[in-house]
PDB file of C-alpha atoms in Angstrom:
ATOM      1  CA  UNK Z1297     216.202  36.122  46.511  1.00 52.00           C
ATOM      2  CA  UNK Z1298     218.096  37.011  49.700  1.00 53.00           C
ATOM      3  CA  UNK Z1299     216.414  37.950  52.933  1.00 52.00           C
ATOM      4  CA  UNK Z1300     218.185  41.322  52.996  1.00 59.00           C
ATOM      5  CA  UNK Z1301     216.660  42.271  49.619  1.00 56.00           C
ATOM      6  CA  UNK Z1302     213.184  41.320  50.698  1.00 54.00           C
ATOM      7  CA  UNK Z1303     213.480  43.373  53.880  1.00 57.00           C
ATOM      8  CA  UNK Z1304     214.700  46.412  51.933  1.00 61.00           C
ATOM      9  CA  UNK Z1305     211.829  46.118  49.418  1.00 59.00           C
ATOM     10  CA  UNK Z1306     209.250  45.992  52.206  1.00 63.00           C
ATOM     11  CA  UNK Z1307     210.674  49.129  53.893  1.00 67.00           C
ATOM     12  CA  UNK Z1308     210.526  51.104  50.613  1.00 67.00           C
ATOM     13  CA  UNK Z1309     206.904  50.047  50.049  1.00 66.00           C
ATOM     14  CA  UNK Z1310     205.854  51.208  53.512  1.00 63.00           C
ATOM     15  CA  UNK Z1311     207.519  54.581  52.957  1.00 65.00           C
ATOM     16  CA  UNK Z1312     205.566  55.116  49.723  1.00 60.00           C
ATOM     17  CA  UNK Z1313     202.247  54.383  51.447  1.00 56.00           C
ATOM     18  CA  UNK Z1314     203.008  56.882  54.241  1.00 53.00           C
ATOM     19  CA  UNK Z1315     203.924  59.546  51.716  1.00 56.00           C
ATOM     20  CA  UNK Z1316     200.626  59.043  49.904  1.00 50.00           C
ATOM     21  CA  UNK Z1317     198.665  59.509  53.136  1.00 53.00           C
ATOM     22  CA  UNK Z1318     200.501  62.711  54.037  1.00 51.00           C
ATOM     23  CA  UNK Z1319     200.204  64.239  50.525  1.00 50.00           C
ATOM     24  CA  UNK Z1320     196.814  63.706  48.802  1.00 50.00           C
ATOM     25  CA  UNK Z1321     196.616  64.107  45.066  1.00 50.00           C
ATOM     26  CA  UNK Z1322     193.965  66.856  45.201  1.00 49.00           C
ATOM     27  CA  UNK Z1323     193.758  69.608  47.802  1.00 48.00           C
ATOM     28  CA  UNK Z1324     190.599  69.655  49.915  1.00 46.00           C
ATOM     29  CA  UNK Z1325     188.661  72.800  49.107  1.00 47.00           C
ATOM     30  CA  UNK Z1326     185.310  71.904  50.658  1.00 48.00           C
ATOM     31  CA  UNK Z1327     183.909  74.794  52.669  1.00 45.00           C
ATOM     32  CA  UNK Z1328     182.401  72.524  55.307  1.00 44.00           C
ATOM     33  CA  UNK Z1329     185.467  70.379  55.974  1.00 45.00           C
ATOM     34  CA  UNK Z1330     186.004  72.604  58.997  1.00 47.00           C
ATOM     35  CA  UNK Z1331     183.393  73.857  61.443  1.00 45.00           C
ATOM     36  CA  UNK Z1332     182.682  77.497  60.670  1.00 41.00           C
ATOM     37  CA  UNK Z1333     180.162  79.408  62.777  1.00 41.00           C
ATOM     38  CA  UNK Z1334     179.386  82.921  61.461  1.00 41.00           C
ATOM     39  CA  UNK Z1335     178.898  85.619  64.083  1.00 36.00           C
ATOM     40  CA  UNK Z1336     175.329  86.360  63.048  1.00 41.00           C
ATOM     41  CA  UNK Z1337     174.396  82.673  63.137  1.00 38.00           C
ATOM     42  CA  UNK Z1338     172.644  81.601  66.342  1.00 42.00           C
ATOM     43  CA  UNK Z1339     172.910  77.947  67.263  1.00 43.00           C
ATOM     44  CA  UNK Z1340     169.614  78.084  69.132  1.00 44.00           C
ATOM     45  CA  UNK Z1341     167.632  79.114  66.043  1.00 43.00           C
ATOM     46  CA  UNK Z1342     166.695  76.125  63.945  1.00 44.00           C
ATOM     47  CA  UNK Z1343     165.779  78.283  60.935  1.00 43.00           C
ATOM     48  CA  UNK Z1344     169.369  79.620  60.706  1.00 41.00           C
ATOM     49  CA  UNK Z1345     171.203  76.379  61.326  1.00 42.00           C
ATOM     50  CA  UNK Z1346     174.210  75.139  59.378  1.00 39.00           C
ATOM     51  CA  UNK Z1347     171.964  72.689  57.584  1.00 40.00           C
ATOM     52  CA  UNK Z1348     170.056  75.639  56.103  1.00 40.00           C
ATOM     53  CA  UNK Z1349     173.365  77.200  55.124  1.00 35.00           C
ATOM     54  CA  UNK Z1350     174.477  74.034  53.393  1.00 36.00           C
ATOM     55  CA  UNK Z1351     171.185  73.895  51.475  1.00 38.00           C
ATOM     56  CA  UNK Z1352     171.773  77.409  50.184  1.00 35.00           C
ATOM     57  CA  UNK Z1353     175.184  76.321  48.872  1.00 35.00           C
ATOM     58  CA  UNK Z1354     173.993  73.106  47.278  1.00 35.00           C
ATOM     59  CA  UNK Z1355     174.103  72.274  43.617  1.00 38.00           C
ATOM     60  CA  UNK Z1356     170.485  73.381  43.198  1.00 38.00           C
ATOM     61  CA  UNK Z1357     171.402  76.991  43.869  1.00 38.00           C
ATOM     62  CA  UNK Z1358     170.813  79.316  40.917  1.00 40.00           C
ATOM     63  CA  UNK Z1359     173.558  81.730  42.007  1.00 41.00           C
ATOM     64  CA  UNK Z1360     176.729  80.782  40.115  1.00 41.00           C
ATOM     65  CA  UNK Z1361     178.953  82.760  42.483  1.00 41.00           C
ATOM     66  CA  UNK Z1362     178.156  80.370  45.292  1.00 40.00           C
ATOM     67  CA  UNK Z1363     179.557  77.350  43.441  1.00 43.00           C
ATOM     68  CA  UNK Z1364     182.686  79.061  42.207  1.00 45.00           C
ATOM     69  CA  UNK Z1365     185.685  77.682  44.095  1.00 45.00           C
ATOM     70  CA  UNK Z1366     187.615  80.901  43.515  1.00 47.00           C
ATOM     71  CA  UNK Z1367     185.122  82.957  45.577  1.00 50.00           C
ATOM     72  CA  UNK Z1368     186.467  83.790  49.044  1.00 59.00           C
ATOM     73  CA  UNK Z1369     184.932  81.992  51.965  1.00 65.00           C
ATOM     74  CA  UNK Z1370     183.814  85.209  53.687  1.00 64.00           C
ATOM     75  CA  UNK Z1371     181.962  86.275  50.545  1.00 64.00           C
ATOM     76  CA  UNK Z1372     180.236  82.906  50.346  1.00 62.00           C
ATOM     77  CA  UNK Z1373     179.086  83.163  53.948  1.00 67.00           C
ATOM     78  CA  UNK Z1374     177.752  86.692  53.471  1.00 66.00           C
ATOM     79  CA  UNK Z1375     175.799  85.624  50.399  1.00 66.00           C
ATOM     80  CA  UNK Z1376     174.388  82.620  52.220  1.00 63.00           C
ATOM     81  CA  UNK Z1377     173.298  84.737  55.200  1.00 64.00           C
ATOM     82  CA  UNK Z1378     171.702  87.201  52.785  1.00 66.00           C
ATOM     83  CA  UNK Z1379     169.559  84.379  51.416  1.00 62.00           C
ATOM     84  CA  UNK Z1380     168.640  83.067  54.859  1.00 59.00           C
ATOM     85  CA  UNK Z1381     168.009  86.306  56.761  1.00 57.00           C
ATOM     86  CA  UNK Z1382     164.615  88.019  56.164  1.00 53.00           C
ATOM     87  CA  UNK Z1383     164.670  91.167  54.134  1.00 50.00           C
ATOM     88  CA  UNK Z1384     164.200  94.408  56.049  1.00 48.00           C
ATOM     89  CA  UNK Z1385     162.245  95.927  53.207  1.00 48.00           C
ATOM     90  CA  UNK Z1386     159.672  93.159  53.263  1.00 47.00           C
ATOM     91  CA  UNK Z1387     156.378  94.493  54.627  1.00 47.00           C
ATOM     92  CA  UNK Z1388     154.174  92.152  56.531  1.00 48.00           C
ATOM     93  CA  UNK Z1389     150.528  92.450  55.545  1.00 48.00           C
ATOM     94  CA  UNK Z1390     148.026  91.937  58.363  1.00 50.00           C
ATOM     95  CA  UNK Z1391     145.994  88.758  58.230  1.00 44.00           C
ATOM     96  CA  UNK Z1392     142.320  89.236  57.343  1.00 42.00           C
ATOM     97  CA  UNK Z1393     139.931  89.071  60.241  1.00 41.00           C
ATOM     98  CA  UNK Z1394     137.845  85.938  60.343  1.00 35.00           C
ATOM     99  CA  UNK Z1395     134.224  86.603  61.251  1.00 35.00           C
ATOM    100  CA  UNK Z1396     132.424  83.588  62.576  1.00 34.00           C
ATOM    101  CA  UNK Z1397     128.800  83.664  61.519  1.00 34.00           C
ATOM    102  CA  UNK Z1398     126.618  82.490  64.398  1.00 35.00           C
ATOM    103  CA  UNK Z1399     124.230  79.644  63.925  1.00 35.00           C
ATOM    104  CA  UNK Z1400     120.528  80.145  63.918  1.00 37.00           C
ATOM    105  CA  UNK Z1401     120.327  78.760  67.487  1.00 39.00           C
ATOM    106  CA  UNK Z1402     122.967  81.176  68.768  1.00 37.00           C
ATOM    107  CA  UNK Z1403     121.416  84.266  67.160  1.00 42.00           C
ATOM    108  CA  UNK Z1404     117.903  83.399  65.995  1.00 47.00           C
ATOM    109  CA  UNK Z1405     116.852  86.872  64.926  1.00 50.00           C
ATOM    110  CA  UNK Z1406     117.540  88.949  61.886  1.00 48.00           C
ATOM    111  CA  UNK Z1407     120.229  91.600  62.044  1.00 54.00           C
ATOM    112  CA  UNK Z1408     119.039  94.717  63.783  1.00 61.00           C
ATOM    113  CA  UNK Z1409     115.879  93.081  65.105  1.00 76.00           C
ATOM    114  CA  UNK Z1410     114.948  92.390  68.717  1.00 89.00           C
ATOM    115  CA  UNK Z1411     116.220  89.265  70.404  1.00 92.00           C
ATOM    116  CA  UNK Z1412     113.598  86.557  70.658  1.00 95.00           C
ATOM    117  CA  UNK Z1413     113.321  83.092  72.102  1.00 95.00           C
ATOM    118  CA  UNK Z1414     115.697  80.609  70.479  1.00 91.00           C
ATOM    119  CA  UNK Z1415     112.947  78.622  68.794  1.00 91.00           C
ATOM    120  CA  UNK Z1416     112.206  81.669  66.624  1.00 92.00           C
ATOM    121  CA  UNK Z1417     114.812  81.451  63.869  1.00 91.00           C
ATOM    122  CA  UNK Z1418     115.544  83.307  60.636  1.00 91.00           C
ATOM    123  CA  UNK Z1419     113.555  80.659  58.793  1.00 93.00           C
ATOM    124  CA  UNK Z1420     110.466  81.012  60.969  1.00 94.00           C
ATOM    125  CA  UNK Z1421     107.289  82.013  59.182  1.00 96.00           C
ATOM    126  CA  UNK Z1422     106.086  85.580  59.684  1.00 95.00           C
ATOM    127  CA  UNK Z1423     102.766  84.449  61.118  1.00 96.00           C
ATOM    128  CA  UNK Z1424     104.598  82.404  63.761  1.00 96.00           C
ATOM    129  CA  UNK Z1425     106.911  85.305  64.621  1.00 96.00           C
ATOM    130  CA  UNK Z1426     103.916  87.630  64.914  1.00 95.00           C
ATOM    131  CA  UNK Z1427     102.167  85.175  67.216  1.00 96.00           C
ATOM    132  CA  UNK Z1428     105.272  85.047  69.407  1.00 96.00           C
ATOM    133  CA  UNK Z1429     105.618  88.839  69.476  1.00 95.00           C
ATOM    134  CA  UNK Z1430     101.971  89.716  70.094  1.00 94.00           C
ATOM    135  CA  UNK Z1431     100.040  86.802  71.576  1.00 95.00           C
ATOM    136  CA  UNK Z1432     102.156  84.043  73.091  1.00 95.00           C
ATOM    137  CA  UNK Z1433     102.516  84.600  76.825  1.00 94.00           C
ATOM    138  CA  UNK Z1434     100.025  87.460  77.029  1.00 94.00           C
ATOM    139  CA  UNK Z1435      97.407  86.839  79.766  1.00 94.00           C
ATOM    140  CA  UNK Z1436      94.043  85.971  78.208  1.00 94.00           C
ATOM    141  CA  UNK Z1437      90.809  86.347  80.216  1.00 93.00           C
ATOM    142  CA  UNK Z1438      88.101  86.169  77.547  1.00 95.00           C
ATOM    143  CA  UNK Z1439      86.226  82.858  77.381  1.00 96.00           C
ATOM    144  CA  UNK Z1440      86.026  82.821  73.576  1.00 97.00           C
ATOM    145  CA  UNK Z1441      89.762  83.441  73.238  1.00 97.00           C
ATOM    146  CA  UNK Z1442      90.555  80.778  75.825  1.00 97.00           C
ATOM    147  CA  UNK Z1443      88.335  78.310  73.974  1.00 98.00           C
ATOM    148  CA  UNK Z1444      90.113  79.167  70.723  1.00 98.00           C
ATOM    149  CA  UNK Z1445      93.569  78.620  72.258  1.00 97.00           C
ATOM    150  CA  UNK Z1446      92.455  75.342  73.825  1.00 98.00           C
ATOM    151  CA  UNK Z1447      91.200  74.126  70.443  1.00 97.00           C
ATOM    152  CA  UNK Z1448      94.386  75.256  68.664  1.00 97.00           C
ATOM    153  CA  UNK Z1449      96.596  73.507  71.209  1.00 97.00           C
ATOM    154  CA  UNK Z1450      94.579  70.340  70.666  1.00 96.00           C
ATOM    155  CA  UNK Z1451      95.378  70.607  66.949  1.00 96.00           C
ATOM    156  CA  UNK Z1452      99.082  70.319  67.785  1.00 95.00           C
ATOM    157  CA  UNK Z1453      98.456  66.583  67.670  1.00 93.00           C
ATOM    158  CA  UNK Z1454      98.279  66.900  63.865  1.00 94.00           C
ATOM    159  CA  UNK Z1455      99.895  70.229  62.927  1.00 95.00           C
ATOM    160  CA  UNK Z1456     102.569  72.637  64.101  1.00 95.00           C
ATOM    161  CA  UNK Z1457     101.945  76.187  65.269  1.00 96.00           C
ATOM    162  CA  UNK Z1458     102.699  77.735  61.868  1.00 96.00           C
ATOM    163  CA  UNK Z1459     100.201  75.523  60.059  1.00 96.00           C
ATOM    164  CA  UNK Z1460      97.552  76.169  62.694  1.00 97.00           C
ATOM    165  CA  UNK Z1461      98.046  79.929  62.706  1.00 97.00           C
ATOM    166  CA  UNK Z1462      97.711  80.084  58.923  1.00 96.00           C
ATOM    167  CA  UNK Z1463      94.265  78.497  59.319  1.00 95.00           C
ATOM    168  CA  UNK Z1464      93.269  80.724  62.233  1.00 96.00           C
ATOM    169  CA  UNK Z1465      90.816  82.953  60.375  1.00 96.00           C
ATOM    170  CA  UNK Z1466      89.239  79.970  58.659  1.00 96.00           C
ATOM    171  CA  UNK Z1467      88.848  78.238  62.021  1.00 97.00           C
ATOM    172  CA  UNK Z1468      87.163  81.281  63.520  1.00 97.00           C
ATOM    173  CA  UNK Z1469      84.766  81.432  60.621  1.00 96.00           C
ATOM    174  CA  UNK Z1470      83.985  77.721  60.785  1.00 97.00           C
ATOM    175  CA  UNK Z1471      83.446  77.632  64.556  1.00 97.00           C
ATOM    176  CA  UNK Z1472      81.506  80.890  64.960  1.00 96.00           C
ATOM    177  CA  UNK Z1473      84.318  82.897  66.506  1.00 96.00           C
ATOM    178  CA  UNK Z1474      84.788  80.077  69.062  1.00 97.00           C
ATOM    179  CA  UNK Z1475      81.733  81.106  70.982  1.00 97.00           C
ATOM    180  CA  UNK Z1476      80.986  78.052  73.161  1.00 97.00           C
ATOM    181  CA  UNK Z1477      77.260  78.779  73.024  1.00 97.00           C
ATOM    182  CA  UNK Z1478      77.303  78.562  69.208  1.00 97.00           C
ATOM    183  CA  UNK Z1479      79.661  75.620  68.829  1.00 97.00           C
ATOM    184  CA  UNK Z1480      77.855  73.460  71.372  1.00 96.00           C
ATOM    185  CA  UNK Z1481      74.703  73.598  69.203  1.00 96.00           C
ATOM    186  CA  UNK Z1482      76.393  72.320  66.030  1.00 96.00           C
ATOM    187  CA  UNK Z1483      74.798  69.198  64.565  1.00 95.00           C
ATOM    188  CA  UNK Z1484      75.926  66.483  62.216  1.00 95.00           C
ATOM    189  CA  UNK Z1485      75.484  68.657  59.160  1.00 95.00           C
ATOM    190  CA  UNK Z1486      77.789  71.394  60.447  1.00 96.00           C
ATOM    191  CA  UNK Z1487      80.357  68.866  61.691  1.00 96.00           C
ATOM    192  CA  UNK Z1488      80.550  67.067  58.333  1.00 96.00           C
ATOM    193  CA  UNK Z1489      80.701  70.377  56.485  1.00 96.00           C
ATOM    194  CA  UNK Z1490      83.666  71.547  58.534  1.00 97.00           C
ATOM    195  CA  UNK Z1491      85.396  68.159  58.221  1.00 96.00           C
ATOM    196  CA  UNK Z1492      84.982  68.239  54.420  1.00 96.00           C
ATOM    197  CA  UNK Z1493      86.597  71.668  54.142  1.00 95.00           C
ATOM    198  CA  UNK Z1494      89.802  71.026  52.184  1.00 93.00           C
ATOM    199  CA  UNK Z1495      91.426  74.252  53.368  1.00 93.00           C
ATOM    200  CA  UNK Z1496      91.062  73.274  57.020  1.00 93.00           C
ATOM    201  CA  UNK Z1497      91.993  69.591  56.533  1.00 93.00           C
ATOM    202  CA  UNK Z1498      90.525  68.743  59.941  1.00 95.00           C
ATOM    203  CA  UNK Z1499      89.565  65.155  60.608  1.00 95.00           C
ATOM    204  CA  UNK Z1500      85.967  64.576  61.624  1.00 96.00           C
ATOM    205  CA  UNK Z1501      87.029  63.238  65.012  1.00 96.00           C
ATOM    206  CA  UNK Z1502      88.923  66.480  65.716  1.00 96.00           C
ATOM    207  CA  UNK Z1503      85.871  68.540  64.840  1.00 97.00           C
ATOM    208  CA  UNK Z1504      83.728  66.464  67.192  1.00 97.00           C
ATOM    209  CA  UNK Z1505      86.279  66.996  69.984  1.00 97.00           C
ATOM    210  CA  UNK Z1506      85.955  70.775  69.622  1.00 97.00           C
ATOM    211  CA  UNK Z1507      82.151  70.551  69.676  1.00 97.00           C
ATOM    212  CA  UNK Z1508      82.197  68.303  72.751  1.00 97.00           C
ATOM    213  CA  UNK Z1509      84.591  70.656  74.536  1.00 98.00           C
ATOM    214  CA  UNK Z1510      82.225  73.541  73.832  1.00 98.00           C
ATOM    215  CA  UNK Z1511      79.450  71.631  75.604  1.00 97.00           C
ATOM    216  CA  UNK Z1512      81.770  71.024  78.581  1.00 98.00           C
ATOM    217  CA  UNK Z1513      82.638  74.731  78.713  1.00 98.00           C
ATOM    218  CA  UNK Z1514      78.979  75.644  79.057  1.00 97.00           C
ATOM    219  CA  UNK Z1515      78.813  73.345  82.081  1.00 97.00           C
ATOM    220  CA  UNK Z1516      81.925  74.975  83.578  1.00 97.00           C
ATOM    221  CA  UNK Z1517      80.375  78.419  83.077  1.00 97.00           C
ATOM    222  CA  UNK Z1518      77.272  77.381  84.985  1.00 96.00           C
ATOM    223  CA  UNK Z1519      79.378  76.066  87.857  1.00 96.00           C
ATOM    224  CA  UNK Z1520      82.256  78.562  88.041  1.00 94.00           C
ATOM    225  CA  UNK Z1521      80.812  81.635  86.361  1.00 94.00           C
ATOM    226  CA  UNK Z1522      83.216  81.576  83.406  1.00 95.00           C
ATOM    227  CA  UNK Z1523      85.928  79.490  81.820  1.00 97.00           C
ATOM    228  CA  UNK Z1524      88.380  82.248  82.723  1.00 95.00           C
ATOM    229  CA  UNK Z1525      87.586  81.972  86.435  1.00 95.00           C
ATOM    230  CA  UNK Z1526      87.937  78.209  86.306  1.00 97.00           C
ATOM    231  CA  UNK Z1527      91.332  78.260  84.562  1.00 97.00           C
ATOM    232  CA  UNK Z1528      92.962  81.161  86.392  1.00 95.00           C
ATOM    233  CA  UNK Z1529      91.989  79.844  89.787  1.00 95.00           C
ATOM    234  CA  UNK Z1530      94.591  77.082  89.365  1.00 96.00           C
ATOM    235  CA  UNK Z1531      97.392  79.676  89.323  1.00 94.00           C
ATOM    236  CA  UNK Z1532      95.840  81.936  91.988  1.00 92.00           C
ATOM    237  CA  UNK Z1533      94.808  84.430  89.271  1.00 92.00           C
ATOM    238  CA  UNK Z1534      98.434  85.383  88.620  1.00 92.00           C
ATOM    239  CA  UNK Z1535     100.711  84.182  85.786  1.00 93.00           C
ATOM    240  CA  UNK Z1536     103.669  82.025  86.747  1.00 93.00           C
ATOM    241  CA  UNK Z1537     106.993  83.654  85.808  1.00 92.00           C
ATOM    242  CA  UNK Z1538     109.475  80.817  85.301  1.00 92.00           C
ATOM    243  CA  UNK Z1539     112.464  82.920  84.160  1.00 92.00           C
ATOM    244  CA  UNK Z1540     114.004  80.261  81.959  1.00 93.00           C
ATOM    245  CA  UNK Z1541     117.450  81.027  80.512  1.00 93.00           C
ATOM    246  CA  UNK Z1542     117.851  78.138  78.080  1.00 93.00           C
ATOM    247  CA  UNK Z1543     115.402  76.415  75.704  1.00 92.00           C
ATOM    248  CA  UNK Z1544     116.227  73.021  77.208  1.00 92.00           C
ATOM    249  CA  UNK Z1545     114.903  74.283  80.546  1.00 93.00           C
ATOM    250  CA  UNK Z1546     111.399  74.830  79.174  1.00 94.00           C
ATOM    251  CA  UNK Z1547     109.381  71.685  80.014  1.00 94.00           C
ATOM    252  CA  UNK Z1548     106.699  70.001  77.947  1.00 93.00           C
ATOM    253  CA  UNK Z1549     104.459  69.542  80.967  1.00 94.00           C
ATOM    254  CA  UNK Z1550     104.271  70.642  84.578  1.00 95.00           C
ATOM    255  CA  UNK Z1551     102.667  69.378  87.808  1.00 96.00           C
ATOM    256  CA  UNK Z1552     100.078  72.151  87.551  1.00 96.00           C
ATOM    257  CA  UNK Z1553      99.222  71.108  83.990  1.00 97.00           C
ATOM    258  CA  UNK Z1554      98.759  67.513  85.125  1.00 97.00           C
ATOM    259  CA  UNK Z1555      96.296  68.633  87.807  1.00 97.00           C
ATOM    260  CA  UNK Z1556      94.292  70.722  85.333  1.00 97.00           C
ATOM    261  CA  UNK Z1557      94.370  67.914  82.776  1.00 97.00           C
ATOM    262  CA  UNK Z1558      92.933  65.372  85.209  1.00 98.00           C
ATOM    263  CA  UNK Z1559      90.082  67.655  86.166  1.00 98.00           C
ATOM    264  CA  UNK Z1560      89.272  68.508  82.548  1.00 98.00           C
ATOM    265  CA  UNK Z1561      89.150  64.818  81.658  1.00 97.00           C
ATOM    266  CA  UNK Z1562      86.886  64.239  84.635  1.00 97.00           C
ATOM    267  CA  UNK Z1563      84.547  66.914  83.281  1.00 97.00           C
ATOM    268  CA  UNK Z1564      84.392  65.260  79.848  1.00 97.00           C
ATOM    269  CA  UNK Z1565      86.900  67.383  77.907  1.00 98.00           C
ATOM    270  CA  UNK Z1566      88.820  65.736  75.067  1.00 96.00           C
ATOM    271  CA  UNK Z1567      92.336  66.327  73.733  1.00 95.00           C
ATOM    272  CA  UNK Z1568      93.413  67.822  77.057  1.00 97.00           C
ATOM    273  CA  UNK Z1569      96.485  65.800  78.032  1.00 96.00           C
ATOM    274  CA  UNK Z1570      99.176  67.374  80.258  1.00 97.00           C
ATOM    275  CA  UNK Z1571     101.326  68.408  77.279  1.00 97.00           C
ATOM    276  CA  UNK Z1572      98.403  70.064  75.467  1.00 97.00           C
ATOM    277  CA  UNK Z1573      97.266  71.775  78.665  1.00 97.00           C
ATOM    278  CA  UNK Z1574     100.763  73.140  79.307  1.00 97.00           C
ATOM    279  CA  UNK Z1575     100.907  74.470  75.731  1.00 97.00           C
ATOM    280  CA  UNK Z1576      97.572  76.151  76.441  1.00 98.00           C
ATOM    281  CA  UNK Z1577      98.925  77.677  79.649  1.00 97.00           C
ATOM    282  CA  UNK Z1578     101.913  79.077  77.759  1.00 96.00           C
ATOM    283  CA  UNK Z1579      99.804  80.547  74.959  1.00 96.00           C
ATOM    284  CA  UNK Z1580      97.202  81.992  77.352  1.00 96.00           C
ATOM    285  CA  UNK Z1581      99.825  83.665  79.523  1.00 95.00           C
ATOM    286  CA  UNK Z1582      99.121  81.528  82.578  1.00 96.00           C
ATOM    287  CA  UNK Z1583     102.781  80.466  82.427  1.00 95.00           C
ATOM    288  CA  UNK Z1584     105.329  82.990  81.141  1.00 94.00           C
ATOM    289  CA  UNK Z1585     107.899  80.842  79.366  1.00 95.00           C
ATOM    290  CA  UNK Z1586     109.644  83.479  77.275  1.00 96.00           C
ATOM    291  CA  UNK Z1587     113.386  83.203  77.830  1.00 95.00           C
ATOM    292  CA  UNK Z1588     114.788  85.929  80.055  1.00 94.00           C
ATOM    293  CA  UNK Z1589     116.835  87.428  77.194  1.00 94.00           C
ATOM    294  CA  UNK Z1590     113.784  87.620  74.922  1.00 95.00           C
ATOM    295  CA  UNK Z1591     112.399  91.130  74.496  1.00 95.00           C
ATOM    296  CA  UNK Z1592     108.884  89.819  75.201  1.00 94.00           C
ATOM    297  CA  UNK Z1593     109.744  88.473  78.632  1.00 93.00           C
ATOM    298  CA  UNK Z1594     109.780  91.833  80.368  1.00 92.00           C
ATOM    299  CA  UNK Z1595     106.660  92.979  78.549  1.00 91.00           C
ATOM    300  CA  UNK Z1596     104.683  89.879  79.528  1.00 92.00           C
ATOM    301  CA  UNK Z1597     105.887  90.192  83.119  1.00 91.00           C
ATOM    302  CA  UNK Z1598     104.602  93.775  83.179  1.00 90.00           C
ATOM    303  CA  UNK Z1599     101.218  92.567  81.926  1.00 88.00           C
ATOM    304  CA  UNK Z1600     101.208  89.810  84.532  1.00 84.00           C
ATOM    305  CA  UNK Z1601     101.692  92.316  87.342  1.00 80.00           C
ATOM    306  CA  UNK Z1602      98.416  94.030  86.487  1.00 80.00           C
ATOM    307  CA  UNK Z1603      95.358  93.059  88.541  1.00 74.00           C
ATOM    308  CA  UNK Z1604      93.434  90.035  87.329  1.00 68.00           C
ATOM    309  CA  UNK Z1605      90.795  91.178  84.867  1.00 64.00           C
ATOM    310  CA  UNK Z1606      87.912  88.780  84.981  1.00 56.00           C
ATOM    311  CA  UNK Z1607      85.546  89.193  82.040  1.00 47.00           C
TER     312      UNK Z1607
END
């Protein structure tokens, strides 16, 4: 084969390749072969991007007009924007309001009731709530009542306030109304009888402590005139208003309670540690520890401002 023929054959082959590149077999009809940006389409809005438009024109579309190649491009774009843009007739319904129910610590009282100290909750027993509303923090000056509160606070070693208050009437009956002159004369028979009472469930040692304290009270009365005078003298005959705002601020003991406790122990009293004595001071109104937002705080303060009533 001559060199001239080979050269001519190569030139014809190159021409055919160029013609194939310039004229494809099938015309390109893809909508997205060119960049088309509709007027209503904002580039800054991700929800109306071209990717969303391409998804609306995908093969998964249920609208057959969108996949028809004979449909004009403008019509396709308008249909796509109609699918993307929100309908004007669509009415937005307001979201329901979410009401957060407060915990028992945040709102301890029943709806419509007065606000109490945070340790009184919806689950508190009625007898405990009544004690808080009527007795706790009210100044007490009667010797029998002070003796009763001192004995009840000593029982906190074994029971809580609710359990003690439920036994209150039984305790008064067993200990002669907490008259120190009656209790101090109790013998072994009375002590064992009270200790064997299944409704009271008091240990014999606890009963003996109450009897021994009654004997010590009679000695205090001879020296100071009354148990009330002896106790209230430690606070200058005026309740201490602590004005606590939070439950964590209320202490279990105080320097004043430690002083009283030491002197009571010196006099022979039993079950009179600083914590028990401070509980006694709270219950007897010597220390007003109702929280400032409790409805009883102002009432107890008003009672505390009255002159000391020694009985």
